[in-house]
Short mmCIF file of C-alpha atoms and ligand atoms in Angstrom, two decimals:
data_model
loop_
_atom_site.label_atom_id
_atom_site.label_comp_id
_atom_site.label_asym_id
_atom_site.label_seq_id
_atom_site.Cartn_x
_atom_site.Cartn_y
_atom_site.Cartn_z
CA UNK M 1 112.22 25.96 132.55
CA UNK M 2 109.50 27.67 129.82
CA UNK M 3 111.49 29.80 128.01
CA UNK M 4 108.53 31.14 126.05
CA UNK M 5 106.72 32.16 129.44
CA UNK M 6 109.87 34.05 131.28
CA UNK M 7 109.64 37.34 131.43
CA UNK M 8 112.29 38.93 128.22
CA UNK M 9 110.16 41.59 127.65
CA UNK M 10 108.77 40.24 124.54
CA UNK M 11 105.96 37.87 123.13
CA UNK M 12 103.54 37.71 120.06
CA UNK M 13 106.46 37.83 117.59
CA UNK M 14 105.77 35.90 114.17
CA UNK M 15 109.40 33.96 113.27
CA UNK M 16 107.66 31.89 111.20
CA UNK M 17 106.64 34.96 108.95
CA UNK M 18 109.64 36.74 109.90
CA UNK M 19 112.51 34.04 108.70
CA UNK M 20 109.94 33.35 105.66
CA UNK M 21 110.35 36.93 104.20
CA UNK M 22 113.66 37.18 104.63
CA UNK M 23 114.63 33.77 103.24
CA UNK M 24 112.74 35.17 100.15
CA UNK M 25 115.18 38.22 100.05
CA UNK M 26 118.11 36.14 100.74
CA UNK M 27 117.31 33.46 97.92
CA UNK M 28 116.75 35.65 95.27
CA UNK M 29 119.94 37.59 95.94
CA UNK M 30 121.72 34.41 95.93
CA UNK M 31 120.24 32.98 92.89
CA UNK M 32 121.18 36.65 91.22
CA UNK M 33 124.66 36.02 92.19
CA UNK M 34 125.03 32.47 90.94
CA UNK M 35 123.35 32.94 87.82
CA UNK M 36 125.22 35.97 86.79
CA UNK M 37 128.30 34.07 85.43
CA UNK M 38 125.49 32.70 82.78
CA UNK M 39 128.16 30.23 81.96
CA UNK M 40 126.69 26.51 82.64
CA UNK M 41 130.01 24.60 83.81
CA UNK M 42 129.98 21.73 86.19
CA UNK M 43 131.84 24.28 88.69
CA UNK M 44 129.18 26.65 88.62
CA UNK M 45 126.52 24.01 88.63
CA UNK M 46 128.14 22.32 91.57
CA UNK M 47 128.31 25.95 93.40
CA UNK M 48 124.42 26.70 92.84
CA UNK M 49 123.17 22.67 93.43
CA UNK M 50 124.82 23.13 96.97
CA UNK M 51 123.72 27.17 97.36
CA UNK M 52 120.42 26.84 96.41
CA UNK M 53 119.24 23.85 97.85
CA UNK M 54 117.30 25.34 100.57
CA UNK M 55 118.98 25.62 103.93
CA UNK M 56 117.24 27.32 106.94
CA UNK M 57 119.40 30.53 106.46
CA UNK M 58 120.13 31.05 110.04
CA UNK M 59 123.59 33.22 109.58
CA UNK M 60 122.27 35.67 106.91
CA UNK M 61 118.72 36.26 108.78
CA UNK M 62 120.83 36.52 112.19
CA UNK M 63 123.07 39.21 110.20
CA UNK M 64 119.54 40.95 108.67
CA UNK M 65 117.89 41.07 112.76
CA UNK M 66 121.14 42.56 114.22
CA UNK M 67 121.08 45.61 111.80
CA UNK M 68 117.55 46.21 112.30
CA UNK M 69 117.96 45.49 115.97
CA UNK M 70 120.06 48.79 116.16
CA UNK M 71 118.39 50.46 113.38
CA UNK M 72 119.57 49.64 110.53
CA UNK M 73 117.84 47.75 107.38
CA UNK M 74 118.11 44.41 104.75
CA UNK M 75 119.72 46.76 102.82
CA UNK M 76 122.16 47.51 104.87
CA UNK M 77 123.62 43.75 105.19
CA UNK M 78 122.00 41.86 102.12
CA UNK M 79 125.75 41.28 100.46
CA UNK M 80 127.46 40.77 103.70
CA UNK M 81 124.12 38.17 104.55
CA UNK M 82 124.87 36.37 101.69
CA UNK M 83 128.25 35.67 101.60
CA UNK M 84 128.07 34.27 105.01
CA UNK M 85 125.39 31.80 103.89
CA UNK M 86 128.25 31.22 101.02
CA UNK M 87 130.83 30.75 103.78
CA UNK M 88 128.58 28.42 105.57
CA UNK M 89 127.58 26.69 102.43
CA UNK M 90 131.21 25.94 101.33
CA UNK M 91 132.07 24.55 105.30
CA UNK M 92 129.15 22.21 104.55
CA UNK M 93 130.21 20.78 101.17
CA UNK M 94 134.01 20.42 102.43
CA UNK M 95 132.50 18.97 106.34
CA UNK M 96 130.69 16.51 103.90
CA UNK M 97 133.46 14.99 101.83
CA UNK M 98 134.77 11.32 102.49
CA UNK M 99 137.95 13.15 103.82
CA UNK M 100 135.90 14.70 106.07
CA UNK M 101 132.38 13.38 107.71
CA UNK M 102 132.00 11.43 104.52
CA UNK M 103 128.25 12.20 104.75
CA UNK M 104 125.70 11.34 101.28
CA UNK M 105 122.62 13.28 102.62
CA UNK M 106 122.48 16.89 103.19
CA UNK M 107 119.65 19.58 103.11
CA UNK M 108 117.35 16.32 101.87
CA UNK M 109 119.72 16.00 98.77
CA UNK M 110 122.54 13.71 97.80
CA UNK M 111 125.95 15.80 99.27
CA UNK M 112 127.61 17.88 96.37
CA UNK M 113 130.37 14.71 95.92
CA UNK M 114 127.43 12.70 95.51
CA UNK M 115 125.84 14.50 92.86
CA UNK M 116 129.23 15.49 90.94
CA UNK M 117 132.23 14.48 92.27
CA UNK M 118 135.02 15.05 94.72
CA UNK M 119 136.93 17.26 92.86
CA UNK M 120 134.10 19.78 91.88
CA UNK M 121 132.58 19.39 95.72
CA UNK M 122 136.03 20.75 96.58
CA UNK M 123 136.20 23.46 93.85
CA UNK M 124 132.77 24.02 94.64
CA UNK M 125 133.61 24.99 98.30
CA UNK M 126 136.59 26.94 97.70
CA UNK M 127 135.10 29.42 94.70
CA UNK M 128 131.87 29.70 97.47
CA UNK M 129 134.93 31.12 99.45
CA UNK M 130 136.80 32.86 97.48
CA UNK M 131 133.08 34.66 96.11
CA UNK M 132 132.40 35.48 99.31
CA UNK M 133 134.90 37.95 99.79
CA UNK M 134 134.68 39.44 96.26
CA UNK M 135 131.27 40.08 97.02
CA UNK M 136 132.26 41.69 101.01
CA UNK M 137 135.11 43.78 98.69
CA UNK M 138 133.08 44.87 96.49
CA UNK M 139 130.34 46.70 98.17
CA UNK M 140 128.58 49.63 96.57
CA UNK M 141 126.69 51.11 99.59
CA UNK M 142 126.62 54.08 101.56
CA UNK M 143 127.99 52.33 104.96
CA UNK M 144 131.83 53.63 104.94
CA UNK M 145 134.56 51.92 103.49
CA UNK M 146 136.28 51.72 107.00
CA UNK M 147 132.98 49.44 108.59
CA UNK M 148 133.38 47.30 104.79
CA UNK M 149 136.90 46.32 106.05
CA UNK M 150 136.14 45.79 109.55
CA UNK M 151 133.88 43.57 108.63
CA UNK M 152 136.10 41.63 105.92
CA UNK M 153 138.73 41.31 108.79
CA UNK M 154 136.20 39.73 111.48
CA UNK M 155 134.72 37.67 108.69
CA UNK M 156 138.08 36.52 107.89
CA UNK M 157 139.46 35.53 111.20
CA UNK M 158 135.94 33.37 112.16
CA UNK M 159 136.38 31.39 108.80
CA UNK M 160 139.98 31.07 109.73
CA UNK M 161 142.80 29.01 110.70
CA UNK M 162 142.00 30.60 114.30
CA UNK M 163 138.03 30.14 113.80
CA UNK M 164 135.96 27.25 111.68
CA UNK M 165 138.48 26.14 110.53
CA UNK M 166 140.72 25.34 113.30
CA UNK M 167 137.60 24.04 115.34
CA UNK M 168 136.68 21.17 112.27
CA UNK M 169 140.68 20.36 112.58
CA UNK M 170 140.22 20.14 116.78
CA UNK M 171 136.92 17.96 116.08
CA UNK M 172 138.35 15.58 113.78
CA UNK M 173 141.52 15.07 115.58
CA UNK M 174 139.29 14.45 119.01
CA UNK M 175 137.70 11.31 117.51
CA UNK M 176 137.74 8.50 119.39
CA UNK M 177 139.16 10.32 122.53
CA UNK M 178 138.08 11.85 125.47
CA UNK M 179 138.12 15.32 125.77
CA UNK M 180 137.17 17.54 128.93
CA UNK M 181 133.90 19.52 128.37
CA UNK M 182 135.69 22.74 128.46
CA UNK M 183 137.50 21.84 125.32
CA UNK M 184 134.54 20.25 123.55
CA UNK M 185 133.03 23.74 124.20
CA UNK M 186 136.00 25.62 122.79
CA UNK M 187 135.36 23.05 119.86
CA UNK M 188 132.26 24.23 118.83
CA UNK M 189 132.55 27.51 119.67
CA UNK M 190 135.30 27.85 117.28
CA UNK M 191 133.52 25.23 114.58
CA UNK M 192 130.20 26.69 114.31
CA UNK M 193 129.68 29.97 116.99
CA UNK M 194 132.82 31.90 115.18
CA UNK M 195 130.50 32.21 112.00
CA UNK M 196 127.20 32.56 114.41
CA UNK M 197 128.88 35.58 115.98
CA UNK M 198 130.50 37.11 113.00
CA UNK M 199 127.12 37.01 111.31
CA UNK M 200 125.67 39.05 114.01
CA UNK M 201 128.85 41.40 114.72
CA UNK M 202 128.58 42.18 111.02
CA UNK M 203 125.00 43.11 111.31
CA UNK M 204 125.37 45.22 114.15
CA UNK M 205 128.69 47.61 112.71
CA UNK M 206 126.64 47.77 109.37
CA UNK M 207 123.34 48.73 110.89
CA UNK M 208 125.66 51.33 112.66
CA UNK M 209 125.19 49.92 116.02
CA UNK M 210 127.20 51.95 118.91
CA UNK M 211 130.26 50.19 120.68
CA UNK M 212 127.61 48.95 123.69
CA UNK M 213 125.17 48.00 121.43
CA UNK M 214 127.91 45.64 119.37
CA UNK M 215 129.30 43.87 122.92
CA UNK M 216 125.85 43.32 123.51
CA UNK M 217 125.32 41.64 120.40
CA UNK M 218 128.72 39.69 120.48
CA UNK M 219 127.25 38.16 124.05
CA UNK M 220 124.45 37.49 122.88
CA UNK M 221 125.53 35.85 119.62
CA UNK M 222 128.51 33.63 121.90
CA UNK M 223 125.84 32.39 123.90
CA UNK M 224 123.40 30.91 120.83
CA UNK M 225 126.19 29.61 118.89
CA UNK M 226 126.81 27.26 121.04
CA UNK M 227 123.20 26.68 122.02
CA UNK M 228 123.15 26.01 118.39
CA UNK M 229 125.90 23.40 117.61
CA UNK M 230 124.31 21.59 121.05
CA UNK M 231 121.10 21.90 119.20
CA UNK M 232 122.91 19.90 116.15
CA UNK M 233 124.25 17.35 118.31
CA UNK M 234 120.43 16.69 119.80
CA UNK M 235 119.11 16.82 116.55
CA UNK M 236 122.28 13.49 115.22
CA UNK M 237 120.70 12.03 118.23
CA UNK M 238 116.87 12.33 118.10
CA UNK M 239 115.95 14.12 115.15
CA UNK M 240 114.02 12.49 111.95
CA UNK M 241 116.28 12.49 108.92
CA UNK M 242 113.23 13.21 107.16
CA UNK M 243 113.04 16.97 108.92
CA UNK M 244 116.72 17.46 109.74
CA UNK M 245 117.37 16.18 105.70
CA UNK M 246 120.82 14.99 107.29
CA UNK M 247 122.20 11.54 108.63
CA UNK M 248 121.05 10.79 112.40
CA UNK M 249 123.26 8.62 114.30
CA UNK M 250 126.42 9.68 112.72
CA UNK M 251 127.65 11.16 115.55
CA UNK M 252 128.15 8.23 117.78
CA UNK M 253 128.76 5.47 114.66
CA UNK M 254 131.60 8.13 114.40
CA UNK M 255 132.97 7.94 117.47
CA UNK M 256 132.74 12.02 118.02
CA UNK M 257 132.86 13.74 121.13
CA UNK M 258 129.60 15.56 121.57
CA UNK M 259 127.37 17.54 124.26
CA UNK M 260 124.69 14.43 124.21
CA UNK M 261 127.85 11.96 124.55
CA UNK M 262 129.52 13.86 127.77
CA UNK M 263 126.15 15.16 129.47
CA UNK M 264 123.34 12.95 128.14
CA UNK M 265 120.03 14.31 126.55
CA UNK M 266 118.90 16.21 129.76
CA UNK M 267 121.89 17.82 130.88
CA UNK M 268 122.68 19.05 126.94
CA UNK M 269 119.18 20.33 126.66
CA UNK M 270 119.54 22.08 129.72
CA UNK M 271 122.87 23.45 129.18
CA UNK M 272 121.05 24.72 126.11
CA UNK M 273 118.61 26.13 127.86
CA UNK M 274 120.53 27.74 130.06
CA UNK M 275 122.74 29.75 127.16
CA UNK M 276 119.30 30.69 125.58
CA UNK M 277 118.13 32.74 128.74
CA UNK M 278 121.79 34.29 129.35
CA UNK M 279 121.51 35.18 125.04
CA UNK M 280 118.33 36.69 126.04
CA UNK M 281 119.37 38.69 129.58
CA UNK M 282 122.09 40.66 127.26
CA UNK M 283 118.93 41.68 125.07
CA UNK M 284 117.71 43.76 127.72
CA UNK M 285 118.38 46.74 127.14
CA UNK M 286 117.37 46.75 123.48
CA UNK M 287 113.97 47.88 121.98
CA UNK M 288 111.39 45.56 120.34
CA UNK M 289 113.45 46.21 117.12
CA UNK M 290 115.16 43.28 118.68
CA UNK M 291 112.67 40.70 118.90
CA UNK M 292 113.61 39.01 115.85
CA UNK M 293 116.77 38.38 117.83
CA UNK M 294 114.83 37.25 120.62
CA UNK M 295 112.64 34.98 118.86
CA UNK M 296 115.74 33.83 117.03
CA UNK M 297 117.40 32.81 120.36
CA UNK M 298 114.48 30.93 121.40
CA UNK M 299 113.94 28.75 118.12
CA UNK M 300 117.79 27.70 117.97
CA UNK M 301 116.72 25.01 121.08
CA UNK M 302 113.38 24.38 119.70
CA UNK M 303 113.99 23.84 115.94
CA UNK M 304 113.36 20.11 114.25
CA UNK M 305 116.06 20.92 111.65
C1 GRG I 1 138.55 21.70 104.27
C2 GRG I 1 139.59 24.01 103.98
C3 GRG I 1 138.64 23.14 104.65
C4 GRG I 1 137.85 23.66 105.59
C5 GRG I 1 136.93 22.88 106.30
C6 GRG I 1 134.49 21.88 106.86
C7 GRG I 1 134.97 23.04 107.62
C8 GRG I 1 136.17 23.76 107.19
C9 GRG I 1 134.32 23.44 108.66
C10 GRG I 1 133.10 22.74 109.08
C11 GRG I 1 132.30 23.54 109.95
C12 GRG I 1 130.98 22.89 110.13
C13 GRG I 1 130.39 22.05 109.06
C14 GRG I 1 130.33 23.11 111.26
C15 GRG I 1 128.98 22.55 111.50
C16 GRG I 1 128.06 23.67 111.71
C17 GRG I 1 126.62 23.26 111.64
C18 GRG I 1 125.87 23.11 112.90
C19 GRG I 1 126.05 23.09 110.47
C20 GRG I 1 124.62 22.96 110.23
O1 GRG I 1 124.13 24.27 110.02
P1 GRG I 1 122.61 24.56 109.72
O2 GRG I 1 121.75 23.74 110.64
O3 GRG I 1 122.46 24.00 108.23
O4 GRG I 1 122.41 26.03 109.75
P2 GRG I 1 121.54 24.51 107.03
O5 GRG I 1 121.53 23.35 106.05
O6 GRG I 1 120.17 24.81 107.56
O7 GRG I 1 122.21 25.71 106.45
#
C-alpha cells in the first residue's frame, strides 16, 4: 500500500518546512515560559533541561494544524500548544524513572534522574503539570472563556486517572503477561492517543471549528494515536538509537506487551497503515487548510524518531 500515491486529495505539501516553523514558534514560547521565573534552582533547571531538549513537538504542532485546519491561527492555540508539550514532557520524565521504565537515554540526553536526581526528575514532572494548567487558566485571548474551560476539562480527563495515566498503570501491570490485542489497543490508546486526541480536539474548539468539523477531527486524531504508539513500538524494535535518541530493545528485554510482539513487524506496520488511510478518509471533507493534518498523518508511520 503507497500511502503517498492514494488518492487524499492532497500532495506537494512541505512538513519538513511546515513542522520546522512551527517548532521555532513553539520553542521560543517555551523557553519564554521557563525562563520567566529568572530564579536558577535545581527545580527549575531540571524543568527546562527536560523542556528544552529538543523533542519532535508532535502534540503542540498537531494542536497548531487543527486550528488552522478549520480556520483558525498559532495564535489561537500557542498556550494551549505548549502546555501539552509540558504535559507530554512531564509523562516522559516520570515514564523514565527507575520506578518506571528506568530508562538513562532520552531525546539523545542522559534522562532528567540522570542528570539531577530522582527527586527533582519527579518535582520536575509534577511542576511541568501543575504549569500546564496555570498556563490553560490563565489565558488572555479573545476565544471565550466557556471554549478555555472546555478545553481545561478534556485536557484534564486525557492526562487523567481515566486517560495517560491509567494506560502507563495498565502497561506496567501487563508485563510479563499476555494480553488480548484488543486490550493492548485500549492500552495505548489510553497511554499515548488520549493526549494525541486532546491535542487536536483542543485545536479544533479554539480555532472555532463547528460540532462536524470537531468529530471529524476526534476520528481522525483516534486513528493516528495509535498509528503513533505502533510507530514507537517499531521504532524499540528497528530504529537506530542514534535517530530515535532513546533505548532500542527495551521493549522486549522488558518483557512488555507490544504491537511488534503480538503481530510481528509486517502485520504492526500494516495495522499502521491501515489507521493512517482511515485518519486520512475522515479528512475528506476538509479544505487544503488541512494538509498539514494530512501530511501529519502520513509522517507518524514514516518517521525515524
Ligand atoms: C507517575 C503520576 C505519574 C504519571 C505517569 C509516565 C506516565 C504517567 C505516562 C507515560 C505515558 C507515556 C510516556 C507514553 C509514551 C508516549 C510516547 C510514544 C512517547 C514518545 O513521544 P514522542 O515520540 O517523543 O513524541 P518526543 O521526545 O519527540 O517528544
Amino acid at each position: 500500500m503507497n500511502l503517498k500515491n492514494s488518492n487524499h486529495g492532497f500532495s506537494g505539501f512541505d512538513l519538513y518546512s511546515y513542522i520546522s516553523n512551527k517548532n521555532i514558534l513553539i520553542n521560543d514560547e517555551l523557553n519564554k515560559i521557563i525562563n520567566s521565573s529568572r530564579d536558577s534552582s535545581l527545580l527549575t533547571k531540571a524543568m527546562g533541561y527536560s523542556l528544552l531538549s529538543g523533542g519532535k513537538r508532535i502534540r503542540p504542532v498537531l494542536c497548531i494544524a487543527s486550528s488552522e485546519a478549520v480556520g483558525g491561527t498559532e495564535y489561537d492555540v500557542l498556550p494551549a500548544a505548549c502546555a501539552l508539550e509540558m504535559i507530554h514532557t512531564y509523562s516522559l520524565i516520570h515514564d523514565d524513572l527507575p520506578a518506571m521504565d528506568n530508562d538513562t537515554l532520552r531525546r539523545g540526553k542522559p534522562t532528567c534522574h540522570v542528570t539531577f536526581n530522582e527527586a527533582a526528575a519527579i518535582l520536575a514532572g509534577d511542576a511541568l503539570l501543575t504549569l500546564a494548567f496555570q498556563i490553560l487558566s490563565s489565558i488572555q485571548t479573545n476565544i471565550n472563556a466557556a471554549k478555555w474551560l472546555k478545553v481545561i476539562h478534556l485536557v484534564s480527563l486525557a492526562a487523567g486517572y481515566k486517560g495517560m495515566i491509567e494506560g502507563q498503570m495498565r502497561d506496567i501491570a501487563s508485563e510479563n503477561s499476555n494480553i488480548s490485542l484488543k486490550e493492548l489497543e485500549d492500552i495505548h490508546s489510553l497511554k499515548t492517543g488520549a493526549l494525541i486526541e486532546a491535542s487536536v480536539e483542543s485545536g479544533a474548539i479554539l480555532g472555532n471549528g463547528n460540532s462536524e468539523q470537531i468529530e471529524h477531527l476526534k476520528i481522525y486524531a483516534k486513528n493516528i494515536g495509535l498509528a503513533f504508539q505502533i510507530t514507537d513500538d517499531l521504532l524499540n524494535v528497528k530504529g537506530d538509537p542514534a535517530i530515535t535518541g532513546k533505548a532500542v530493545g527495551s521493549d522486549k528485554t522488558r518483557n512488555k506487551n507490544t504491537y511488534p510482539a503480538l503481530l510481528g513487524i509486517t502485520g504492526s506496520e500494516n495495522h499502521a497503515k491501515k489507521l493512517i488511510t482511515d485518519a486520512l478518509h475522515t479528512l475528506e471533507t476538509f479544505d487544503n487548510k488541512s494538509n498539514s493534518l494530512r501530511a501529519i498523518a502520513l509522517y507518524i508511520i514514516e518517521r525515524e524518531r
